[in-house]
Amino acid sequence: MDTFKKILAGVYLQYEIIFCMGYLEPWERRLINTIVFCSIFLMIFSAYVFLPDYLSNLMELFKSHDSNSGFQPMS
Amino acid sequence: MKNRKFVNSDIEPKKNGIHHTNGYRSSENIIKSKLTNEHQDNNVATDKYKSIHDSKESFEEAPLITACLTYFGFYLLMIIGYINQLFFEPKVATEKNRDGYVPLFDSFERFYLRYVYRRVKDCWNRPICSCPADTLVLKDRITPDFGWSFEFTGTTTKCLNLGSYNYLGFAQTSGPCAEDSIKSIEKYGIATCNARRELGTNALHIELEELTAKFFGVEDAIVFGMGFATNALNLPSLLSPGCLVVSDEKNHASIILGLRLSGATIKVYKHNNVKHMEKVIVDSIAYGQKNGKPWKKILIILEGVFSMEGSIVKLPQIVEIKKKYGAYIYLDEAHSIGATGSHGRGVTDFYGVDPKDIDILMGTFTKSFGSAGGYIAGSKSLINFLRANSHAHCYASSMAPAVTQQILTSMKIIMGLDGTNEGKKRIDQLARNTRYFRKRLAQIGVITYGHEDSPVVPMLVYLFSKIGAVVRTLTTRNIAVVGAGFPATPIMEGRIRFCLSAAHSKDQLDYALSVIDEIGDKLGLKYSRKPKDPNPIEY
Ligand SMILES: Cc1ncc(COP(=O)(O)O)c(C=O)c1O
């Protein structure tokens, strides 16, 4: 648990350095944090919603490719 | 055979009918052919220096990801700065009722100072309240409004000093230098209140000029009250429009200012790159001035130890080039005088080059001598010319007596004229400290620039935010260092500059190194991908 905490602290420190948190005023920090977390959230959300569909489509493509031994456009 | 080849290519432009360039073209080719022939003869001698000294100098590249993050951080700060500027009134005095006036300050500079630099201002301009010896005392201050203003808390912090240019440790509050300086105040007062040409010359100045000339083994020397002015005001008296100056790209601001004032044509070569310098000279000689006339004179201008890069100039190769093309050399030894060479006489001593081969030896007393001022040493005729023509000599107030005495006493100690081996001890101590510190840093795994023997040790941290983080963290651990970022360096190359001193002891360096090791892990400064020396470093 302790090492996990340490790793997390290290990651947070790197995040702070990359986004110059040490130089920013509180409201600027909040602004950047919001933007970053919003974009991460959106990414995860869209992955959750759309990725399964995409993946199953992709699987389909490979499967049809295998069985027919020729390229078949999806219809 | 070789020459015939060049003759053929000489004729070719004529066929194309490019008459106006072809005169210069052909002379360029002749020079080039000469060059290639001569080069083979000289190679043996040059290669010797090259192989010894190139291996000691290191400039490691940054990982690509670091470069990207550096630019990302910088643009982020700029964008936030612009947002700030758009929506908020700056918390500093703004001009009012000034309709019809144009702003007094350059807008980008003002923006940069207010919205980017302001955030890290606490890492610079730090007031001290003690002698900048091996340790110094920082005045603590806090900023209630993110760098717009500062308040003193009334407390102080004693820090290990890794930032002052006190190479030989002559910045002292006691000892022979301090005692002699106090005596000179009793005799001459604090200031001379006049220029050298009027009533501002006293016996100390004459003695210092003679001693400086003797120190370098040249005919004569002239001293000035300020190192920056030595460059900025003497270069214009030596150069005029129509002269060619070949200047290193990392030269100090004072040199650049002097060159601009002089109106000479400035050609810049890549930092410490002798090949590029030779190419620049050859090309310039070949093409001549814009109006087709040959150059009045050619001056190569460089520094001994570069203050931001920590590299040592490749003097022997440059002296060869100078002799080949009949150019003059102006060598600024601000950081190298006292700090390099086994006798502390700068880079000429370091490489064993005859100081008479360098036409103009310039340097400052601000660093190794623990004083202030600058000198120019060289031939009698050069110095007499400067005595008659230099603005700094004619118009600037002369060097203060106590300052002069400090230089005199410290120079005598370095030369061993005081009858002890104190000077030799200091030079050796500095050399040992330098080697040890640089080797340990390499072992820790941070990237440092420059030559193994240079006491200026820039440690690359790249990211703009890491400069502030390192300086602030080191201050909490009682180590005072100097950070340098854009615009003093390229955006990519934010760095922490350590300046070593003979006053540091091994324990102090070990403490600093252990802290650097620790924060290097924490903040991620260990960029180096070079193999590390597994053995412990001997002091
Ligand atoms: C190369 C060089 N020349 C000149 C100067 C100016 O000297 P001073 O500080 O004595 O004015 C400096 C100072 O940093 C320097 O680094």
XYZ file of C-alpha atoms and ligand atoms in Angstrom:
630
model
C 0.000 0.000 0.000
C 2.829 2.331 0.927
C 4.720 1.745 -2.293
C 1.528 2.264 -4.238
C 1.072 5.608 -2.526
C 4.669 6.540 -3.350
C 4.209 5.690 -7.017
C 1.031 7.726 -7.111
C 2.817 10.668 -5.500
C 5.597 10.354 -8.078
C 3.115 10.350 -10.955
C 1.336 13.366 -9.503
C 4.667 15.206 -9.145
C 5.513 14.525 -12.786
C 2.056 15.736 -13.774
C 2.640 18.900 -11.772
C 5.993 19.476 -13.442
C 4.786 18.863 -16.976
C 1.858 21.213 -16.529
C 3.973 23.820 -14.702
C 1.689 23.677 -11.648
C 4.367 25.186 -9.447
C 4.137 28.435 -11.409
C 0.386 28.842 -11.604
C -2.138 30.659 -9.501
C -4.895 28.573 -7.898
C -7.570 29.448 -10.433
C -5.197 28.689 -13.328
C -4.390 25.379 -11.722
C -8.072 24.584 -11.444
C -8.619 25.555 -15.072
C -5.870 23.266 -16.321
C -6.911 20.418 -14.052
C -10.477 20.713 -15.281
C -9.416 20.695 -18.918
C -7.123 17.717 -18.448
C -9.604 15.690 -16.441
C -12.454 16.533 -18.786
C -10.497 15.350 -21.776
C -9.392 12.179 -20.000
C -12.958 11.535 -18.907
C -14.272 12.081 -22.414
C -11.684 9.731 -23.807
C -12.576 6.997 -21.340
C -16.271 7.590 -21.821
C -16.092 7.398 -25.577
C -13.916 4.329 -25.347
C -16.492 2.704 -23.100
C -19.401 3.576 -25.324
C -17.988 3.097 -28.799
C -15.087 0.703 -28.501
C -17.089 -2.548 -28.013
C -19.024 -1.885 -31.209
C -15.939 -1.048 -33.179
C -14.152 -4.096 -31.861
C -16.944 -6.477 -32.711
C -17.111 -4.990 -36.211
C -13.413 -5.501 -36.556
C -13.693 -9.066 -35.385
C -16.397 -9.647 -37.941
C -14.123 -8.361 -40.664
C -11.340 -10.733 -39.668
C -13.685 -13.663 -39.324
C -15.224 -13.229 -42.755
C -11.722 -12.758 -44.114
C -10.698 -16.118 -42.652
C -13.639 -18.232 -43.744
C -13.957 -17.054 -47.331
C -10.265 -16.810 -48.141
C -10.897 -13.626 -50.087
C -11.567 -10.027 -49.210
C -15.248 -9.367 -48.758
C -16.507 -5.893 -48.234
C -18.818 -5.547 -45.270
C -22.418 -4.996 -46.132
C 46.261 16.988 -60.227
C 44.228 18.458 -57.472
C 44.988 22.010 -58.505
C 44.036 21.346 -62.088
C 40.629 20.240 -60.937
C 40.102 23.598 -59.313
C 41.243 25.460 -62.396
C 38.611 23.648 -64.409
C 35.857 24.570 -62.060
C 37.206 28.119 -62.163
C 36.540 28.407 -65.799
C 33.040 27.078 -65.653
C 31.266 30.124 -64.230
C 32.773 32.201 -67.013
C 31.048 30.043 -69.567
C 27.800 30.759 -67.817
C 28.588 34.403 -68.084
C 28.344 35.238 -64.384
C 31.048 37.815 -64.573
C 30.545 39.802 -61.463
C 30.767 36.897 -59.064
C 33.412 35.010 -60.830
C 36.346 37.025 -59.611
C 35.485 36.178 -56.045
C 34.552 32.646 -56.917
C 37.926 31.885 -58.294
C 39.735 33.395 -55.387
C 37.558 31.357 -53.102
C 38.516 28.216 -54.908
C 42.170 29.065 -54.776
C 41.920 29.587 -51.077
C 40.024 26.368 -50.714
C 42.576 24.425 -52.667
C 45.316 25.940 -50.574
C 43.339 25.004 -47.580
C 42.950 21.381 -48.436
C 46.645 21.078 -49.198
C 47.772 22.818 -46.084
C 45.271 21.027 -43.984
C 46.948 17.733 -44.549
C 50.243 19.062 -43.206
C 48.678 20.633 -40.170
C 46.462 17.727 -39.366
C 49.039 15.915 -37.305
C 49.491 18.769 -34.870
C 45.804 19.586 -34.647
C 44.755 16.004 -34.221
C 46.838 15.754 -31.095
C 44.882 18.528 -29.396
C 41.641 17.277 -30.817
C 41.940 13.770 -29.506
C 42.958 14.946 -26.046
C 40.407 17.668 -25.579
C 37.398 16.559 -27.594
C 37.004 13.516 -25.433
C 36.902 15.701 -22.350
C 34.118 17.849 -23.622
C 30.560 16.570 -23.595
C 27.307 17.829 -25.028
C 24.729 15.108 -24.685
C 21.453 15.376 -26.563
C 18.152 15.423 -24.747
C 15.662 12.577 -25.183
C 12.962 13.451 -27.708
C 10.110 13.177 -25.214
C 11.805 15.749 -22.983
C 12.091 18.135 -25.891
C 8.365 17.780 -26.604
C 7.419 18.282 -22.963
C 9.644 21.342 -22.743
C 7.906 23.029 -25.647
C 4.522 21.913 -24.342
C 5.172 23.483 -20.927
C 6.441 26.666 -22.455
C 3.470 27.118 -24.765
C 1.119 26.300 -21.913
C 2.620 29.108 -19.858
C 2.370 31.459 -22.814
C -1.280 30.621 -23.438
C -2.190 31.043 -19.794
C -0.245 34.273 -19.824
C -2.265 35.578 -22.763
C -5.523 34.590 -21.060
C -4.362 36.451 -17.977
C -3.418 39.522 -19.936
C -6.743 39.507 -21.704
C -8.966 39.360 -18.645
C -7.071 40.957 -15.797
C -5.591 44.326 -15.076
C -1.909 43.800 -14.196
C -1.170 44.418 -10.535
C 1.520 46.935 -11.327
C 1.461 50.615 -12.010
C -0.210 51.336 -15.319
C 0.138 54.615 -17.107
C -2.973 56.784 -16.975
C -4.012 59.969 -18.780
C -1.421 59.276 -21.376
C -3.529 59.503 -24.499
C -1.454 59.870 -27.585
C 1.645 58.281 -26.120
C 3.003 55.068 -27.542
C 3.915 52.449 -24.922
C 7.435 52.888 -23.649
C 8.289 49.192 -23.537
C 8.492 46.492 -26.124
C 5.243 44.567 -25.873
C 6.544 41.004 -26.040
C 9.222 41.695 -23.486
C 6.674 43.241 -21.185
C 4.345 40.309 -21.648
C 7.109 37.805 -21.001
C 8.298 39.577 -17.865
C 4.827 39.981 -16.434
C 3.178 36.704 -17.229
C 5.892 34.111 -17.627
C 8.998 35.259 -15.801
C 7.013 36.763 -12.916
C 5.873 33.321 -11.798
C 9.448 32.185 -11.107
C 10.790 35.524 -10.023
C 11.475 34.188 -6.551
C 14.303 32.091 -8.013
C 16.147 35.140 -9.298
C 17.195 38.542 -7.969
C 17.618 37.012 -4.562
C 19.068 39.463 -2.077
C 21.958 38.249 0.036
C 23.331 39.735 3.207
C 26.800 38.311 3.618
C 30.079 37.820 1.802
C 29.517 35.397 -1.114
C 32.157 32.947 0.105
C 31.673 29.161 0.273
C 28.430 29.840 2.103
C 26.184 32.856 1.915
C 23.193 34.199 3.769
C 19.974 34.661 1.817
C 17.330 37.098 2.963
C 14.052 35.229 3.165
C 11.114 36.723 1.363
C 7.576 35.737 0.593
C 5.283 36.796 -2.169
C 1.625 37.287 -1.268
C 0.518 37.849 -4.874
C 2.374 35.278 -7.001
C 5.470 37.252 -7.846
C 4.070 40.727 -8.377
C 5.611 41.914 -5.128
C 7.839 40.553 -2.387
C 7.959 41.100 1.352
C 10.906 40.382 3.591
C 10.068 38.149 6.501
C 13.019 39.444 8.489
C 14.627 36.017 8.741
C 17.672 34.744 6.892
C 18.885 31.382 5.619
C 22.496 30.304 5.494
C 23.104 28.408 2.281
C 25.944 26.572 0.607
C 26.958 28.858 -2.229
C 27.136 27.117 -5.600
C 26.298 30.192 -7.604
C 28.922 32.910 -7.196
C 31.861 33.272 -9.565
C 34.215 33.050 -6.649
C 36.468 30.539 -8.372
C 39.590 30.928 -6.290
C 37.753 31.806 -3.094
C 39.131 35.348 -2.797
C 35.768 36.725 -1.697
C 36.624 36.846 1.975
C 35.944 39.110 4.891
C 39.328 38.441 6.464
C 42.791 37.487 5.313
C 45.495 39.420 3.463
C 43.218 40.702 0.676
C 40.705 42.234 3.065
C 43.414 43.715 5.280
C 45.275 45.293 2.380
C 42.071 46.716 0.955
C 41.216 48.346 4.284
C 44.696 49.874 4.404
C 44.270 51.259 0.905
C 41.012 52.927 1.933
C 42.843 54.592 4.788
C 45.350 55.936 2.308
C 43.298 56.696 -0.828
C 39.667 56.831 0.279
C 36.807 54.957 -1.336
C 36.621 56.378 -4.819
C 38.809 58.316 -7.213
C 35.975 60.604 -8.366
C 37.527 61.121 -11.765
C 38.509 59.421 -14.995
C 41.923 57.934 -15.601
C 42.863 60.621 -18.097
C 42.222 63.431 -15.641
C 42.878 63.147 -11.921
C 41.850 59.531 -11.513
C 45.137 57.651 -11.737
C 46.952 56.673 -8.585
C 49.909 54.461 -7.786
C 47.690 51.398 -7.368
C 46.455 51.608 -10.965
C 49.966 51.872 -12.345
C 51.122 48.972 -10.189
C 48.125 46.859 -11.212
C 48.753 47.457 -14.910
C 52.388 46.479 -14.576
C 51.527 43.409 -12.547
C 48.818 42.327 -14.975
C 51.247 42.553 -17.888
C 53.766 40.517 -15.933
C 51.120 37.972 -14.941
C 50.336 37.234 -18.593
C 53.849 37.610 -19.890
C 52.932 40.355 -22.346
C 54.244 43.860 -22.848
C 51.564 46.019 -21.297
C 48.066 46.095 -19.880
C 45.297 48.572 -19.191
C 42.609 48.241 -16.519
C 39.030 49.488 -16.362
C 36.520 49.826 -13.569
C 33.976 47.435 -15.060
C 34.274 44.216 -17.005
C 31.152 44.690 -19.072
C 32.299 48.148 -20.156
C 35.718 46.791 -21.056
C 34.098 44.777 -23.807
C 31.310 47.116 -24.742
C 33.454 50.243 -24.970
C 36.799 48.990 -26.237
C 35.553 46.927 -29.139
C 34.161 50.020 -30.899
C 37.552 51.718 -30.683
C 39.269 48.720 -32.268
C 36.718 48.079 -34.989
C 34.913 50.161 -37.532
C 32.503 49.555 -40.415
C 34.294 47.514 -43.043
C 35.914 45.200 -40.513
C 34.919 41.570 -40.291
C 34.223 40.013 -36.917
C 33.940 36.263 -36.584
C 32.121 35.673 -33.348
C 31.132 32.576 -31.407
C 27.368 32.177 -31.121
C 27.509 31.858 -27.333
C 29.501 35.027 -26.725
C 28.560 37.207 -23.798
C 26.111 40.104 -24.104
C 28.870 42.661 -23.486
C 30.777 41.440 -26.538
C 27.688 41.505 -28.706
C 26.857 45.012 -27.555
C 30.399 46.182 -28.289
C 30.322 44.650 -31.746
C 27.000 46.259 -32.570
C 28.256 49.623 -31.392
C 31.310 49.308 -33.603
C 29.298 48.870 -36.804
C 31.545 46.083 -38.031
C 30.126 43.165 -40.012
C 29.437 40.292 -37.640
C 29.535 36.695 -38.801
C 28.563 34.116 -36.235
C 29.928 30.596 -36.143
C 28.574 27.564 -34.334
C 29.616 27.262 -30.736
C 33.231 26.147 -30.412
C 33.170 24.616 -33.891
C 36.564 25.289 -35.458
C 35.620 23.828 -38.825
C 32.608 26.069 -39.152
C 34.662 29.055 -38.094
C 37.233 28.355 -40.781
C 34.487 28.003 -43.352
C 32.991 31.333 -42.303
C 36.382 33.020 -42.595
C 37.175 31.461 -45.961
C 33.792 32.401 -47.378
C 34.009 35.932 -46.064
C 37.504 36.466 -47.434
C 36.441 35.057 -50.748
C 33.399 37.294 -51.145
C 34.783 40.390 -49.463
C 32.627 43.266 -48.360
C 29.234 43.977 -49.908
C 30.776 46.633 -52.125
C 33.422 44.184 -53.305
C 36.323 45.644 -51.399
C 38.446 43.413 -49.179
C 37.927 43.537 -45.413
C 39.857 46.143 -43.456
C 40.736 43.607 -40.813
C 39.444 40.317 -39.501
C 38.933 39.750 -35.798
C 38.090 36.399 -34.258
C 36.336 36.947 -30.974
C 35.803 34.262 -28.388
C 35.699 33.490 -24.713
C 38.068 31.311 -22.728
C 35.490 29.454 -20.680
C 31.962 30.009 -21.909
C 29.852 31.121 -19.011
C 26.669 29.298 -19.950
C 28.089 26.207 -21.641
C 31.071 25.471 -19.444
C 33.134 24.634 -22.521
C 36.748 25.630 -23.024
C 37.680 27.249 -26.306
C 39.832 25.189 -28.695
C 42.606 27.706 -28.679
C 45.523 25.867 -30.364
C 43.463 25.126 -33.471
C 42.156 28.673 -33.573
C 45.659 30.121 -33.293
C 46.610 28.038 -36.306
C 43.678 29.408 -38.266
C 44.482 32.927 -37.185
C 48.019 32.585 -38.469
C 46.895 31.060 -41.728
C 44.496 33.886 -42.597
C 46.179 36.810 -40.879
C 43.290 37.438 -38.514
C 43.441 38.905 -35.032
C 42.189 37.143 -31.918
C 40.272 38.855 -29.126
C 40.059 36.447 -26.208
C 37.670 37.205 -23.363
C 38.946 35.390 -20.321
C 36.290 36.543 -17.880
C 35.685 33.083 -16.482
C 38.939 31.390 -17.349
C 41.435 33.760 -15.795
C 42.546 32.263 -12.502
C 40.243 29.297 -12.943
C 42.056 27.360 -15.672
C 45.676 26.480 -16.228
C 48.182 25.191 -13.723
C 49.361 28.728 -12.896
C 45.903 30.279 -13.069
C 46.767 32.285 -16.176
C 43.751 31.286 -18.171
C 43.374 29.244 -21.329
C 46.772 30.192 -22.771
C 48.305 28.585 -19.714
C 45.887 25.661 -19.963
C 46.915 24.789 -23.521
C 50.477 26.028 -23.293
C 49.874 28.586 -26.046
C 52.222 31.582 -26.184
C 50.169 34.545 -24.867
C 51.858 36.751 -27.480
C 50.012 34.777 -30.151
C 46.777 36.194 -28.828
C 46.597 39.791 -29.984
C 44.103 41.060 -27.459
C 43.762 39.411 -24.078
C 40.706 40.669 -22.286
C 39.364 39.552 -18.941
C 37.601 40.607 -15.802
C 38.666 40.839 -12.188
C 35.091 40.182 -11.091
C 35.379 36.440 -10.888
C 38.521 34.715 -9.692
C 40.008 37.775 -8.049
C 36.929 38.456 -5.965
C 36.908 42.104 -6.989
C 35.527 44.145 -9.879
C 36.766 45.544 -13.161
C 38.341 44.426 -16.392
C 41.668 44.504 -18.189
C 43.060 44.331 -21.672
C 46.582 43.012 -22.100
C 48.682 42.856 -25.219
C 51.434 44.603 -27.084
C 52.665 48.048 -26.089
C 51.280 49.628 -29.231
C 47.818 48.156 -28.686
C 47.637 49.402 -25.129
C 48.902 52.845 -26.056
C 46.277 53.015 -28.764
C 43.590 52.136 -26.235
C 44.920 54.669 -23.738
C 44.370 57.309 -26.360
C 41.107 56.063 -27.856
C 39.117 54.030 -25.366
C 35.926 55.606 -24.079
C 36.163 53.583 -20.893
C 39.610 55.037 -20.263
C 38.764 58.626 -21.092
C 35.294 59.053 -19.678
C 34.510 56.366 -17.133
C 35.453 56.803 -13.521
C 38.562 54.840 -12.668
C 38.762 51.767 -10.508
C 38.186 52.317 -6.795
C 41.326 52.010 -4.649
C 40.071 49.216 -2.388
C 38.933 47.253 -5.425
C 42.319 47.768 -7.055
C 44.133 46.672 -3.927
C 42.027 43.517 -3.675
C 43.085 42.575 -7.213
C 46.714 43.411 -6.538
C 46.920 41.297 -3.414
C 45.004 38.357 -4.865
C 47.062 38.441 -8.067
C 50.258 38.447 -6.042
C 48.992 35.451 -4.113
C 48.161 33.619 -7.338
C 51.630 34.407 -8.725
C 53.299 33.345 -5.506
C 54.854 36.775 -4.966
C 53.676 36.834 -1.370
C 56.223 34.144 -0.531
C 53.708 31.379 0.198
C 52.206 28.639 -1.933
C 48.676 29.730 -1.070
C 47.884 30.587 -4.695
C 49.047 27.236 -6.002
C 47.017 25.537 -3.295
C 43.869 27.372 -4.313
C 44.351 26.582 -7.995
C 44.885 22.908 -7.212
C 41.912 22.841 -4.878
C 39.682 24.316 -7.558
C 40.920 21.816 -10.129
C 40.267 18.931 -7.736
C 36.826 20.224 -6.793
C 35.944 20.640 -10.468
C 37.009 17.172 -11.514
C 35.368 15.550 -8.529
C 32.094 17.406 -8.859
C 31.789 16.817 -12.587
C 32.639 13.137 -12.323
C 30.195 12.605 -9.481
C 27.445 14.386 -11.413
C 28.125 12.122 -14.396
C 27.912 9.151 -12.081
C 24.613 10.370 -10.668
C 23.336 10.406 -14.235
C 22.434 14.026 -14.902
C 23.489 15.702 -18.140
C 26.198 18.315 -17.737
C 27.712 20.376 -20.507
C 31.233 21.435 -21.104
C 34.828 20.539 -20.494
C 36.019 18.319 -17.680
C 38.298 21.073 -16.331
C 35.911 23.985 -16.447
C 34.627 25.168 -13.054
C 31.349 26.327 -14.616
C 29.106 23.270 -14.517
C 25.745 23.640 -16.262
C 23.350 20.842 -15.333
C 20.607 20.470 -17.915
C 17.069 20.206 -16.592
C 15.373 21.214 -19.895
C 11.826 21.863 -18.675
C 11.123 25.449 -17.744
C 9.151 24.292 -14.725
C 12.022 22.161 -13.489
C 14.337 25.175 -13.248
C 12.059 26.700 -10.651
C 11.404 23.379 -8.959
C 15.113 22.619 -8.584
C 16.085 26.095 -7.388
C 13.249 26.161 -4.865
C 13.908 22.662 -3.587
C 17.625 23.270 -3.257
C 16.939 26.469 -1.332
C 14.852 24.549 1.184
C 17.829 22.216 1.540
C 20.141 25.187 2.114
C 21.918 25.219 -1.218
C 21.887 28.397 -3.301
C 22.195 27.855 -7.052
C 21.510 29.860 -10.178
C 19.037 28.726 -12.786
C 19.054 29.899 -16.381
C 16.239 29.631 -18.856
C 14.805 31.351 -21.891
C 15.794 34.001 -23.031
C 19.292 33.541 -21.558
C 19.435 30.068 -23.125
C 17.486 28.462 -25.971
C 13.955 27.406 -24.880
C 15.001 23.786 -25.022
C 17.975 24.103 -22.715
C 16.901 25.243 -19.295
C 19.725 24.612 -16.910
C 21.091 24.986 -13.424
C 24.548 26.477 -13.375
C 26.890 25.450 -10.600
C 30.040 27.486 -10.117
C 32.683 25.728 -8.113
C 35.148 27.441 -5.876
C 38.426 26.679 -4.201
C 36.685 27.627 -0.981
C 34.429 24.557 -1.096
C 35.469 21.557 0.917
C 34.824 17.937 0.000
C 32.137 17.642 2.692
C 30.231 20.577 1.252
C 30.385 19.147 -2.254
C 29.338 15.731 -0.977
C 26.341 17.257 0.749
C 25.338 19.106 -2.421
C 25.803 15.972 -4.506
C 23.717 13.818 -2.176
C 20.892 16.352 -2.348
C 21.161 16.543 -6.142
C 21.074 12.765 -6.302
C 17.935 12.682 -4.190
C 16.014 15.377 -6.041
C 17.298 13.980 -9.320
C 15.310 10.837 -8.586
C 12.308 12.727 -7.348
C 12.023 15.336 -10.076
C 13.457 13.202 -12.853
C 16.684 14.947 -13.763
C 18.687 11.848 -14.604
C 18.480 12.123 -18.363
C 21.890 10.799 -19.225
C 22.053 7.604 -21.234
C 25.792 7.305 -21.058
C 27.356 4.378 -19.214
C 28.095 5.311 -15.624
C 31.354 4.787 -13.857
C 30.657 2.029 -11.303
C 33.731 2.798 -9.189
C 33.648 5.411 -6.451
C 35.229 8.691 -7.554
C 38.411 9.677 -5.812
C 38.668 13.208 -4.559
C 32.462 36.632 -20.862
C 32.162 37.797 -20.011
N 32.640 39.025 -20.327
C 32.381 40.089 -19.568
C 31.605 40.011 -18.423
C 31.294 41.245 -17.636
O 32.133 41.385 -16.564
P 31.731 42.219 -15.268
O 30.780 41.363 -14.497
O 33.029 42.403 -14.565
O 31.130 43.497 -15.693
C 31.100 38.778 -18.055
C 30.275 38.675 -16.847
O 29.538 37.806 -16.558
C 31.374 37.644 -18.859
O 30.876 36.446 -18.557
